[in-house]
Coordinates of C-alpha atoms and ligand atoms in Angstrom, one line a residue:
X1 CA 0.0 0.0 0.0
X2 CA 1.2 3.8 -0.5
X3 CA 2.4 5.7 1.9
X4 CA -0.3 8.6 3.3
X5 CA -0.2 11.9 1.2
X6 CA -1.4 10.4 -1.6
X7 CA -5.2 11.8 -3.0
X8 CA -6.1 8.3 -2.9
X9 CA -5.2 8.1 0.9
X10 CA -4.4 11.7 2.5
X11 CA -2.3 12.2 5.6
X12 CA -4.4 12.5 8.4
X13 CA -3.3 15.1 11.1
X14 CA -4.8 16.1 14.4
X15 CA -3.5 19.1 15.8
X16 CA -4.3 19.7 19.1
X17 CA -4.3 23.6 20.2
X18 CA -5.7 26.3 17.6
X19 CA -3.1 28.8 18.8
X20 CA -0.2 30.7 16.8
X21 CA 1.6 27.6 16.7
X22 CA -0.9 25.0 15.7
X23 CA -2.1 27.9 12.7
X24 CA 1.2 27.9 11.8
X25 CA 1.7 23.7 12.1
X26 CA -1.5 23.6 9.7
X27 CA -0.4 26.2 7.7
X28 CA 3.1 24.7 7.0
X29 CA 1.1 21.4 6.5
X30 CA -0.9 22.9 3.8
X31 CA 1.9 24.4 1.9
X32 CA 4.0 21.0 1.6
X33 CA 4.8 20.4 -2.0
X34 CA 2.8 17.4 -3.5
X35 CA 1.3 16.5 0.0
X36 CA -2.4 16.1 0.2
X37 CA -3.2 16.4 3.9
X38 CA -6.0 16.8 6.0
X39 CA -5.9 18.5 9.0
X40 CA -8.2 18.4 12.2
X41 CA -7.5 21.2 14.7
X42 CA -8.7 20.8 18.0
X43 CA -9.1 23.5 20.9
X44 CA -11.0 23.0 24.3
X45 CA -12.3 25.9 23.8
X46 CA -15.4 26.8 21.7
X47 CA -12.9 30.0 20.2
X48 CA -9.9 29.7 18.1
X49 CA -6.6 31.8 18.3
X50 CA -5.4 30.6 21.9
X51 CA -3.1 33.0 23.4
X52 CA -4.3 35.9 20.4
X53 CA -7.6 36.1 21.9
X54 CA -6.9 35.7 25.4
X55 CA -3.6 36.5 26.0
X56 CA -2.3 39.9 24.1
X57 CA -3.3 42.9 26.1
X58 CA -6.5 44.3 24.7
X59 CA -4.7 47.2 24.0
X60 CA -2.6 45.9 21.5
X61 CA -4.8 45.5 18.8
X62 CA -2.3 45.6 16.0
X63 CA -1.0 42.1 17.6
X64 CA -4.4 40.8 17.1
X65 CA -4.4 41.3 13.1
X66 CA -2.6 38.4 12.3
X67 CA -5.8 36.5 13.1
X68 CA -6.3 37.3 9.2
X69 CA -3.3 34.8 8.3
X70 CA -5.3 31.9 10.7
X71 CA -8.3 32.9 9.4
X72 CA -6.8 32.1 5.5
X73 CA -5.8 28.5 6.9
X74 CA -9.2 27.3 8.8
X75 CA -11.4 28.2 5.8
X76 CA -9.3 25.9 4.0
X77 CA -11.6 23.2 2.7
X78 CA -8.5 21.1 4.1
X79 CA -8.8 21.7 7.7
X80 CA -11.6 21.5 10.0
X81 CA -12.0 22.8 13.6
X82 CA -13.0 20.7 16.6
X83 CA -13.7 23.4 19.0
X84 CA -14.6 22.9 22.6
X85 CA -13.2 19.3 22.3
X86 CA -10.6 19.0 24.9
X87 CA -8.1 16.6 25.0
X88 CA -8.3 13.4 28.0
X89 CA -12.0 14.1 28.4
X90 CA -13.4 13.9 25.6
X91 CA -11.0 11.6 23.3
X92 CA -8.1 10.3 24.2
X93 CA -4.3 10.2 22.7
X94 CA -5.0 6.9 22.0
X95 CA -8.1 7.3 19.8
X96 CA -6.5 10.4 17.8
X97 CA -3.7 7.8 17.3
X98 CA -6.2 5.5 15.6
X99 CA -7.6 7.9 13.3
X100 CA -4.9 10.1 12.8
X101 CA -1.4 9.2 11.5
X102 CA 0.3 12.6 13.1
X103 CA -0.9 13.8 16.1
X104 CA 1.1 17.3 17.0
X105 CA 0.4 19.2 20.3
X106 CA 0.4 22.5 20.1
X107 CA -1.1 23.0 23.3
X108 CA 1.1 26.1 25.0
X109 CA 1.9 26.8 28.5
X110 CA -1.3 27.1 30.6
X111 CA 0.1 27.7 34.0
X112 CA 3.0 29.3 35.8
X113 CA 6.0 29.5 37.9
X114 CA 6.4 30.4 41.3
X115 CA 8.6 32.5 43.1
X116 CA 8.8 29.7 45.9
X117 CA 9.1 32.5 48.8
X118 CA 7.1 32.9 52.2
X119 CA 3.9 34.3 52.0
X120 CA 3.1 33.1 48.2
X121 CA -0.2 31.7 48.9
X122 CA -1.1 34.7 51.0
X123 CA -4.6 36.0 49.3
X124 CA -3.8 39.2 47.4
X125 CA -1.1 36.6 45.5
X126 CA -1.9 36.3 42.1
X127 CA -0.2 34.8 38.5
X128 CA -0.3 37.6 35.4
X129 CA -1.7 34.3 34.0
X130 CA -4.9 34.8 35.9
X131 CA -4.8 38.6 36.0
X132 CA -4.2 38.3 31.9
X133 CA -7.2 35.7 31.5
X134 CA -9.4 37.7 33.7
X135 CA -9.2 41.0 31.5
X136 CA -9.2 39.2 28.4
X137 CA -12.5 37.2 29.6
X138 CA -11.0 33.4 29.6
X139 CA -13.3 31.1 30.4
X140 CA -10.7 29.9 33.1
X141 CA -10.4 32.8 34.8
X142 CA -13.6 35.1 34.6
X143 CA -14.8 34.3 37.9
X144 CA -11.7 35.7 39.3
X145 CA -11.8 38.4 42.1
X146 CA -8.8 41.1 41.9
X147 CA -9.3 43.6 44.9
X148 CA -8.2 46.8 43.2
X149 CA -9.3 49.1 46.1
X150 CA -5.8 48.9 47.5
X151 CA -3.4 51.7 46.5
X152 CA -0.1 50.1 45.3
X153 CA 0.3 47.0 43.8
X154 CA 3.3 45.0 42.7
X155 CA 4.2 43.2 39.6
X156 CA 7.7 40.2 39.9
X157 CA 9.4 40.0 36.9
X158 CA 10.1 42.7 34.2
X159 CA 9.2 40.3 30.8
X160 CA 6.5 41.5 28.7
X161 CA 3.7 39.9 30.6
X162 CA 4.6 42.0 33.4
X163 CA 4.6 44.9 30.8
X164 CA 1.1 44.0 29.8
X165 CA 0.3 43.3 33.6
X166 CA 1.7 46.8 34.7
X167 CA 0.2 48.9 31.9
X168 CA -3.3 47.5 32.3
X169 CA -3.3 48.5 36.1
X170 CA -1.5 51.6 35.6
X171 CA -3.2 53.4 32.7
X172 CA -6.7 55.2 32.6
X173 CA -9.3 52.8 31.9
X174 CA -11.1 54.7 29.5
X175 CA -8.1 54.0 26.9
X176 CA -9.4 50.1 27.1
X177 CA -12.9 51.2 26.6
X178 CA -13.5 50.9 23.1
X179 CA -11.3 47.7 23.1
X180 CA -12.1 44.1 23.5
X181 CA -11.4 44.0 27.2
X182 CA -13.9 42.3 29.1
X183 CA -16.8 43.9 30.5
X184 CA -16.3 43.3 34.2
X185 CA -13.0 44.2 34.0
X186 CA -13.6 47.6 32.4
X187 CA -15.7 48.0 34.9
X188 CA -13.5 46.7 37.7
X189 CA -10.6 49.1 36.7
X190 CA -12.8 51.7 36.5
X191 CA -13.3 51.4 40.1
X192 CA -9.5 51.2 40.9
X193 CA -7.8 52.8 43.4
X194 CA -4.4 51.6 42.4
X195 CA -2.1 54.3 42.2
X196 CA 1.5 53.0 42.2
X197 CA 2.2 49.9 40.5
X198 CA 6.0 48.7 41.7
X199 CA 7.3 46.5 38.6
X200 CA 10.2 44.6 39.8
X201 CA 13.0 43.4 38.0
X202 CA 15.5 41.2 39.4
X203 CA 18.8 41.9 36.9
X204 CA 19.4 45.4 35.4
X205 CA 18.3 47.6 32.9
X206 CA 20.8 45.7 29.9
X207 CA 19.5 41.9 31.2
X208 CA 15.7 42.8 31.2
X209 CA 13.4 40.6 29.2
X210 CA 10.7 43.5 27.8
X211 CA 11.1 44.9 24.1
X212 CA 11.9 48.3 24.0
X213 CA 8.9 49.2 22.3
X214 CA 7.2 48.1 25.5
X215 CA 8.9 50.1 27.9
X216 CA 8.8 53.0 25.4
X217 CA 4.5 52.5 26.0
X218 CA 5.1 53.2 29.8
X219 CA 6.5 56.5 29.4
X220 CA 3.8 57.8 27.1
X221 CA 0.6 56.8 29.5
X222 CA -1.4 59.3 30.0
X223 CA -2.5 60.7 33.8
X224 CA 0.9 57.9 34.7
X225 CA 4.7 58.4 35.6
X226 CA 7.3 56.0 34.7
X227 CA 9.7 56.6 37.6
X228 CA 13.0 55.0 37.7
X229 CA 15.5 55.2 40.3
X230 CA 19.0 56.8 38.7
X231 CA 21.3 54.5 40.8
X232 CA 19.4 51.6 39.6
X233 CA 19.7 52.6 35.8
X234 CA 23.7 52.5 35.7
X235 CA 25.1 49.2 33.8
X236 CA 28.2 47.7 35.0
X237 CA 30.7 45.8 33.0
X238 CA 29.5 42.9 34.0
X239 CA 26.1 43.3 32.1
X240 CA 28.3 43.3 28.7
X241 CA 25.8 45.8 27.0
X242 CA 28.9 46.3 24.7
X243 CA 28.4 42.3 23.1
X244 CA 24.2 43.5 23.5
X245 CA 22.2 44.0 20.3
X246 CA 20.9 47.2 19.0
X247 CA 17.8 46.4 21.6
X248 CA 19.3 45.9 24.3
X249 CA 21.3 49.4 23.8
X250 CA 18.3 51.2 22.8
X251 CA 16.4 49.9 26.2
X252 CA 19.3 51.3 28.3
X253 CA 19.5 54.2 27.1
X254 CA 15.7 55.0 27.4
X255 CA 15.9 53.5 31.0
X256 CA 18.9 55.6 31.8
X257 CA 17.3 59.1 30.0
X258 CA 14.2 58.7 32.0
X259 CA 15.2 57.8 35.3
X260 CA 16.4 61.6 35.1
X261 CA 12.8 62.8 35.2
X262 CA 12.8 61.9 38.7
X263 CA 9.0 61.4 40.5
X264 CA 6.7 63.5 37.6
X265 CA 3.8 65.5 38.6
X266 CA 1.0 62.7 37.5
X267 CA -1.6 60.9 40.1
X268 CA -0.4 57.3 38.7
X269 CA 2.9 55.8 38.7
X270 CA 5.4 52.9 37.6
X271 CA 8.2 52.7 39.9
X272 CA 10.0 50.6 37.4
X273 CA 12.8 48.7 39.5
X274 CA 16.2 47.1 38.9
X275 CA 18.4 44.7 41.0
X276 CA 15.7 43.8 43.6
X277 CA 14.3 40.8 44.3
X278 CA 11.2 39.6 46.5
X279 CA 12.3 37.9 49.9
X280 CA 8.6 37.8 51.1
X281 CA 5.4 38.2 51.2
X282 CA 3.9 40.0 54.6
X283 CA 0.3 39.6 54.8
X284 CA -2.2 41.0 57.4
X285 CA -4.8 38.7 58.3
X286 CA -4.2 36.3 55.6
X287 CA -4.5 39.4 53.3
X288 CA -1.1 40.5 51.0
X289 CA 0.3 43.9 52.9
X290 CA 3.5 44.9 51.8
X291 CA 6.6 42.9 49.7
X292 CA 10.2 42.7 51.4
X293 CA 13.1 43.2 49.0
X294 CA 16.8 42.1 48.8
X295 CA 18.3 44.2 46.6
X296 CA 20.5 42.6 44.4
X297 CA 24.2 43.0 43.0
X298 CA 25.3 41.5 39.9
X299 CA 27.9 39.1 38.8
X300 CA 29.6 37.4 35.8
X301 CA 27.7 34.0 35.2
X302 CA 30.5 32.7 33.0
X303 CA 28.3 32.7 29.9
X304 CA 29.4 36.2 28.6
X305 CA 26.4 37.6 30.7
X306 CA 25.2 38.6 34.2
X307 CA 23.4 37.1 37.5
X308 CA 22.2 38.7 40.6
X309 CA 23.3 37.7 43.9
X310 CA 21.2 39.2 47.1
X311 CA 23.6 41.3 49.0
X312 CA 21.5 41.4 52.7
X313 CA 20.1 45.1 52.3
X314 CA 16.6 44.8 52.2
X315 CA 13.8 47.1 51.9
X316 CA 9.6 46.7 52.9
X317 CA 6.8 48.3 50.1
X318 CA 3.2 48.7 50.6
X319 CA 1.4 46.3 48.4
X320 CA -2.3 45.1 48.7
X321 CA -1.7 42.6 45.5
X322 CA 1.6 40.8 44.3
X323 CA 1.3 39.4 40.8
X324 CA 4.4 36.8 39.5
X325 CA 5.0 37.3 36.2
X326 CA 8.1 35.2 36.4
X327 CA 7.4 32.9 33.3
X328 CA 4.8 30.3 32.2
X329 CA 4.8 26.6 32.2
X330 CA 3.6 23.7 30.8
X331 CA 0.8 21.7 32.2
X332 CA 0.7 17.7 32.1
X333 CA -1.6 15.9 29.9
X334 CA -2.9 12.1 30.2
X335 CA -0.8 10.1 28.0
X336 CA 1.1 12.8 26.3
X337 CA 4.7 12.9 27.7
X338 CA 5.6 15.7 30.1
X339 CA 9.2 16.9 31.3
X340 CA 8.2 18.2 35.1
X341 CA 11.7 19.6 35.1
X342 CA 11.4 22.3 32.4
X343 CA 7.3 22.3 32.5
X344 CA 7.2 21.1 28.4
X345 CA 7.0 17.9 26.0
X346 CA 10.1 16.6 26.2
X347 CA 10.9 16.2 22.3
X348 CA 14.0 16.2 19.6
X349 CA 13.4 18.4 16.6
X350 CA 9.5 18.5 17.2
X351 CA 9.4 14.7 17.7
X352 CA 7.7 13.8 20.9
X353 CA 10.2 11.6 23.1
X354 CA 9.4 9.4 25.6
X355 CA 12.6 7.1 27.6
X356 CA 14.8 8.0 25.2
X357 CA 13.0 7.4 21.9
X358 CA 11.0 9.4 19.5
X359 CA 7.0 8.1 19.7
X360 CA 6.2 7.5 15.9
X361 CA 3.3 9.8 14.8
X362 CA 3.8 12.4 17.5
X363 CA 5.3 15.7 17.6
X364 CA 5.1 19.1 19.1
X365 CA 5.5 22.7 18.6
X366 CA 5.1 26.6 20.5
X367 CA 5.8 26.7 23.9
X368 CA 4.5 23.0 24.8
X369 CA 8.0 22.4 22.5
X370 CA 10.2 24.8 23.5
X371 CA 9.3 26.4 26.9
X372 CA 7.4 30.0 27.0
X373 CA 9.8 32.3 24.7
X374 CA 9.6 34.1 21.6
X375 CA 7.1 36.9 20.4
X376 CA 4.1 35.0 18.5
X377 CA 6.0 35.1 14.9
X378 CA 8.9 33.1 16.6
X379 CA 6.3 30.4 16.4
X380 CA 6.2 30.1 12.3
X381 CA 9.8 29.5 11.8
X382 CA 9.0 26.7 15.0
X383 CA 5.9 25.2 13.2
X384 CA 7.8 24.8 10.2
X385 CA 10.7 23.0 11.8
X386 CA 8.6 20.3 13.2
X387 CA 6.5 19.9 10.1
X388 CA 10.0 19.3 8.3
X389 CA 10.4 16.4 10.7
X390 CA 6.8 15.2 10.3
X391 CA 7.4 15.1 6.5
X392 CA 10.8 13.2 6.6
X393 CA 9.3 10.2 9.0
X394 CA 6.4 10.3 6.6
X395 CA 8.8 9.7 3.9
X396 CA 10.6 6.9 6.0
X397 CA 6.7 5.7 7.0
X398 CA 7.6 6.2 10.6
X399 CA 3.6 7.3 11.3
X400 CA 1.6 6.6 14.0
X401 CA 0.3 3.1 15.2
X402 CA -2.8 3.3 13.1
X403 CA -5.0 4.8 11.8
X404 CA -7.3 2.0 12.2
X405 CA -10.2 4.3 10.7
X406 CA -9.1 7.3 8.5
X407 CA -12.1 8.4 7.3
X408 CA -13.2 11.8 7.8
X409 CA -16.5 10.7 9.6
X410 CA -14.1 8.4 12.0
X411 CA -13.4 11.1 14.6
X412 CA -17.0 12.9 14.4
X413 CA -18.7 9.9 14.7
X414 CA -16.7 8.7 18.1
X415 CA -17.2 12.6 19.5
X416 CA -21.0 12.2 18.4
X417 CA -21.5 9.3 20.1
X418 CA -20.2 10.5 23.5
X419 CA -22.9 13.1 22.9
X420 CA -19.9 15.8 22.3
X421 CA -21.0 18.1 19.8
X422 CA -17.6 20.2 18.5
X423 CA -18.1 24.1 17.3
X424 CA -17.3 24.4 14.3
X425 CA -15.0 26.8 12.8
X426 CA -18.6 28.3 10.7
X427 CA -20.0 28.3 14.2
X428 CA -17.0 30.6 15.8
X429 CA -17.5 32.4 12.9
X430 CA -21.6 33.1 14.2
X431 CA -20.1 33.7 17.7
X432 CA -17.4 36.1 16.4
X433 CA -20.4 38.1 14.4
X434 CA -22.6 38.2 17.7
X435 CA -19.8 39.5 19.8
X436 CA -18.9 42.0 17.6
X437 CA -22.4 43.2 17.2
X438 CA -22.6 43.2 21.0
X439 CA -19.6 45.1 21.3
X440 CA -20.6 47.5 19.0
X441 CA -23.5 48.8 21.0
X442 CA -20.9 50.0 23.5
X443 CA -18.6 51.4 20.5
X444 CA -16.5 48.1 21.4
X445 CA -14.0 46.2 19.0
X446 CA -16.4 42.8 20.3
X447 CA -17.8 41.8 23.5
X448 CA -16.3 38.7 24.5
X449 CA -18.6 35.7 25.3
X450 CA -16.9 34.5 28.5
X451 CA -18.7 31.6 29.7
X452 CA -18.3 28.7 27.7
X453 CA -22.4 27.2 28.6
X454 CA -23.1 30.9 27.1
X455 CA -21.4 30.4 23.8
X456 CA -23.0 26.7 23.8
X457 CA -26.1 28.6 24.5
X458 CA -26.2 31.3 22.0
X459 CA -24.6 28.8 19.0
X460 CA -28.3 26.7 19.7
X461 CA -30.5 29.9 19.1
X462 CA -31.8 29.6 15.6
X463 CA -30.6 32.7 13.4
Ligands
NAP1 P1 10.0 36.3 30.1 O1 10.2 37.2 28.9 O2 10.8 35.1 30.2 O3 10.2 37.2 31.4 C1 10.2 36.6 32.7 C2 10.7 37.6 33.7 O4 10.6 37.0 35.0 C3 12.2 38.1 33.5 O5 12.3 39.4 33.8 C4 12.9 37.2 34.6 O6 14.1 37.7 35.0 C5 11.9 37.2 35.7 N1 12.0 36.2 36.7 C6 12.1 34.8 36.5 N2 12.2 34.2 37.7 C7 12.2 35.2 38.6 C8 12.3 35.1 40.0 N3 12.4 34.0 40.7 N4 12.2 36.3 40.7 C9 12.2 37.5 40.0 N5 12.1 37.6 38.7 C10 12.1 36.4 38.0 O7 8.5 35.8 30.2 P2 7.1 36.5 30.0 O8 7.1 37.9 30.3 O9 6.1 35.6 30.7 O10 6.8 36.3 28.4 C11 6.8 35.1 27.7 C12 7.0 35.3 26.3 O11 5.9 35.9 25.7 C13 8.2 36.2 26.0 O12 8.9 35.8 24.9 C14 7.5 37.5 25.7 O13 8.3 38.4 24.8 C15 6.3 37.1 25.0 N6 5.2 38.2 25.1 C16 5.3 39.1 24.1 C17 4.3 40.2 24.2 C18 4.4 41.3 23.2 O14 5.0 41.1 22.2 N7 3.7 42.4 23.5 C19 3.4 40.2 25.3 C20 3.4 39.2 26.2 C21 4.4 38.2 26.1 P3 15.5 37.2 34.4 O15 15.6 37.9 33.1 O16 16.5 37.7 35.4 O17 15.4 35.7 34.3

């Protein structure tokens, strides 16, 4: 018999996760010279787009555009969409493995690190991974309760997530309003009392993570300060900003220009920090108070960069919330293999890996491949690479251990007869016209659907 790709027997792919990197998976699938695939992508969700819809800050629209280029590859006749279908409940990697010859997980990092320190699971201690899902209206984390009647907050980690994190409790609400924030979180943040938002960054100014057009955001908010202290903002030899890339120079020097502006005049502020590190978190009845700092100093860590080493002077800010932004990680999925060490699927060149061997028909790509890094473009190049290896063990017929039932009806049918009914990608498409319609009777970009039961819900109203 002939190998899959054929237009007699097409390749059968599951891809599980309709994020950036699954789009980009399907799209590099689609684009294969001389393949004829078919592509199933799966999301637990009822909504497409993963961290596009419900991670990028809602004011950062421009992000959001590149929907248009997922949008291309879902209306391929070639690809179908499985929403609200989630993996280990409703089918198994065992049954995908029967119907599908490639199975690829694109299914991100959906939880987060921890700064392992006293007073962590004080209440008032949050992850920018809830805080992030709660204003872009994630199912996961809409029921959320941030107390923003407290007057300074604090943000760990200086990454973009914390940039996102900072900006969206720092800036005047009414610059979300015509966005696709979440209603109850306009409305929360409209109610804020938050006045100083501490953002703290462990190295200094020429180690931190954010892009410079991020920081360059902070010192344009409206009604908000960007302060920065001047001894923090001075870069020792041992940062080597001199080997640093034109980024790295160009976020120095706006660090080091604006910490000369000293405290500004406006009601809000970002006390942008350097060299400091959380030690603590103090709480008052079981509540989050105030954050104890080491500050830090830095050394050479032998790989042509810098670490920071506490040097036992330490300092107490107020603080009624503590959000970690210190990096996401992976969560664990039944029968998919997991690395607990570095939170991802452990894999070689997109193939999964399991004791040492690749697992024929299974592969991975985006963050579940290579840890949370990487601005959502990184994630094309990543796709493409693992797609390479999926269409070399096709050529050497290294597939997966079926399928026993290729047929397009195969994985409907056992879906169907579990009485799970997937949204399909012409049924987003109704959901994504009534939440823009909704939104527009505020002047909103959309207005979100939150709840998955209400998505259900609304999909089963006739039109
Ligand atoms: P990240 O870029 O890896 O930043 C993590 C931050 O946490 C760093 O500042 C890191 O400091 C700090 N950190 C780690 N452990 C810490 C600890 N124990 N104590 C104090 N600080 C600690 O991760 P991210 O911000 O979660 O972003 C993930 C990816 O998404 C990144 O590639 C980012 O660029 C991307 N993203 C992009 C956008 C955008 O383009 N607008 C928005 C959001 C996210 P060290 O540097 O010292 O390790």
């Amino acid at each position: 018999m002939s190998l899959p790709g054929t237009p007699d027997r097409p390749l059968c792919v599951a891809i599980i996760g309709s994020g950036p990197s699954g789009f980009y998976a399907a799209e590099a699938l689609l684009k294969a010279p001389g393949l004829t695939v078919r592509v199933d992508l799966y999301d637990r969700l009822p909504t497409p787009f993963g961290l596009v819809r419900g991670g990028v800050a809602p004011d950062h629209q421009k992000i959001k555009s590149v929907v248009v280029v997922y949008e291309k590859v879902a209306t391929d006749p070639r690809v179908r969409f499985f929403g609200n279908v989630l993996l280990g409940r409703d089918i198994t990697v065992e049954e995908l493995r029967a119907r599908y010859d490639q199975v690829v997980y694109a299914v991100g990092c959906e939880s987060d690190r921890k700064m392992s320190i006293p007073g962590e699971d004080l209440q008032g201690s949050f992850s920018a991974t809830e805080f992030v899902g709660w204003y872009n209206g994630h199912p996961d984390h809409r029921n959320k309760k941030f107390d923003l009647s407290c007057e300074s907050v604090s943000v760990v980690g200086i990454g973009n997530v914390a940039m996102d994190v900072t900006r969206i409790l720092a800036c005047d609400p009414e610059r979300l309003a015509k966005t696709d924030i979440a209603d109850y979180a306009l409305e929360a943040l409209r109610k804020s009392k938050v006045k100083t938002v501490w953002t703290l960054g462990r190295r200094g100014p020429a180690e931190a993570a954010y892009s410079p057009v991020e920081i360059e955001e902070f010192g344009k908010l409206e009604g908000c300060d960007l302060v920065i202290k001047p001894e923090e903002a001075v870069v020792g030899k041992v940062s080597h900003l001199e080997n640093g890339d034109a980024n790295d120079k160009k976020k120095v020097a706006y660090v080091q220009e604006h910490a000369k502006l000293g405290d500004g005049t406006q009601s809000r502020k970002i006390r942008l920090r350097f060299c400091v590190s959380p030690v603590e978190v103090i709480g008052e009845g079981g509540k989050v108070k105030a954050v104890k700092l080491e500050k830090n100093k830095l050394v050479d860590n032998g790989r042509g960069g810098a670490k920071c080493v506490g040097i036992g002077e330490f300092e107490t800010i107020p603080s009624g919330m503590i959000f970690r932004s210190v990096g996401y990680r992976g969560v664990p999925i039944t029968g998919v293999a997991f690395d607990e060490k570095s939170g991802h699927i452990p894999n070689e060149s997109g193939r999964v890996v399991s004791g040492g061997a690749a697992l024929p028909g299974e592969y991975v790509v985006g963050w579940a491949k290579r840890g949370p890094s990487g601005l959502i473009g990184t994630n094309r190049a990543d796709s493409v690479l693992t797609v390479q290896s999926m269409l070399e063990d096709l050529k050497a017929g290294r597939l997966s251990v079926g399928p026993v039932d290729f047929s397009p009806e195969s994985a409907s049918k056992l879906l169907a007869s579990r009485g799970v009914n997937p949204v399909s990608y012409a049924q987003w498409k109704k959901l994504d016209e009534l939440e823009r319609s909704r939104g527009a009777v505020n002047g909103k970009i959309r207005e979100k659907f939150t709840k998955v039961e209400d998505m259900v819900a609304a999909l089963s109203v006739p039109a």
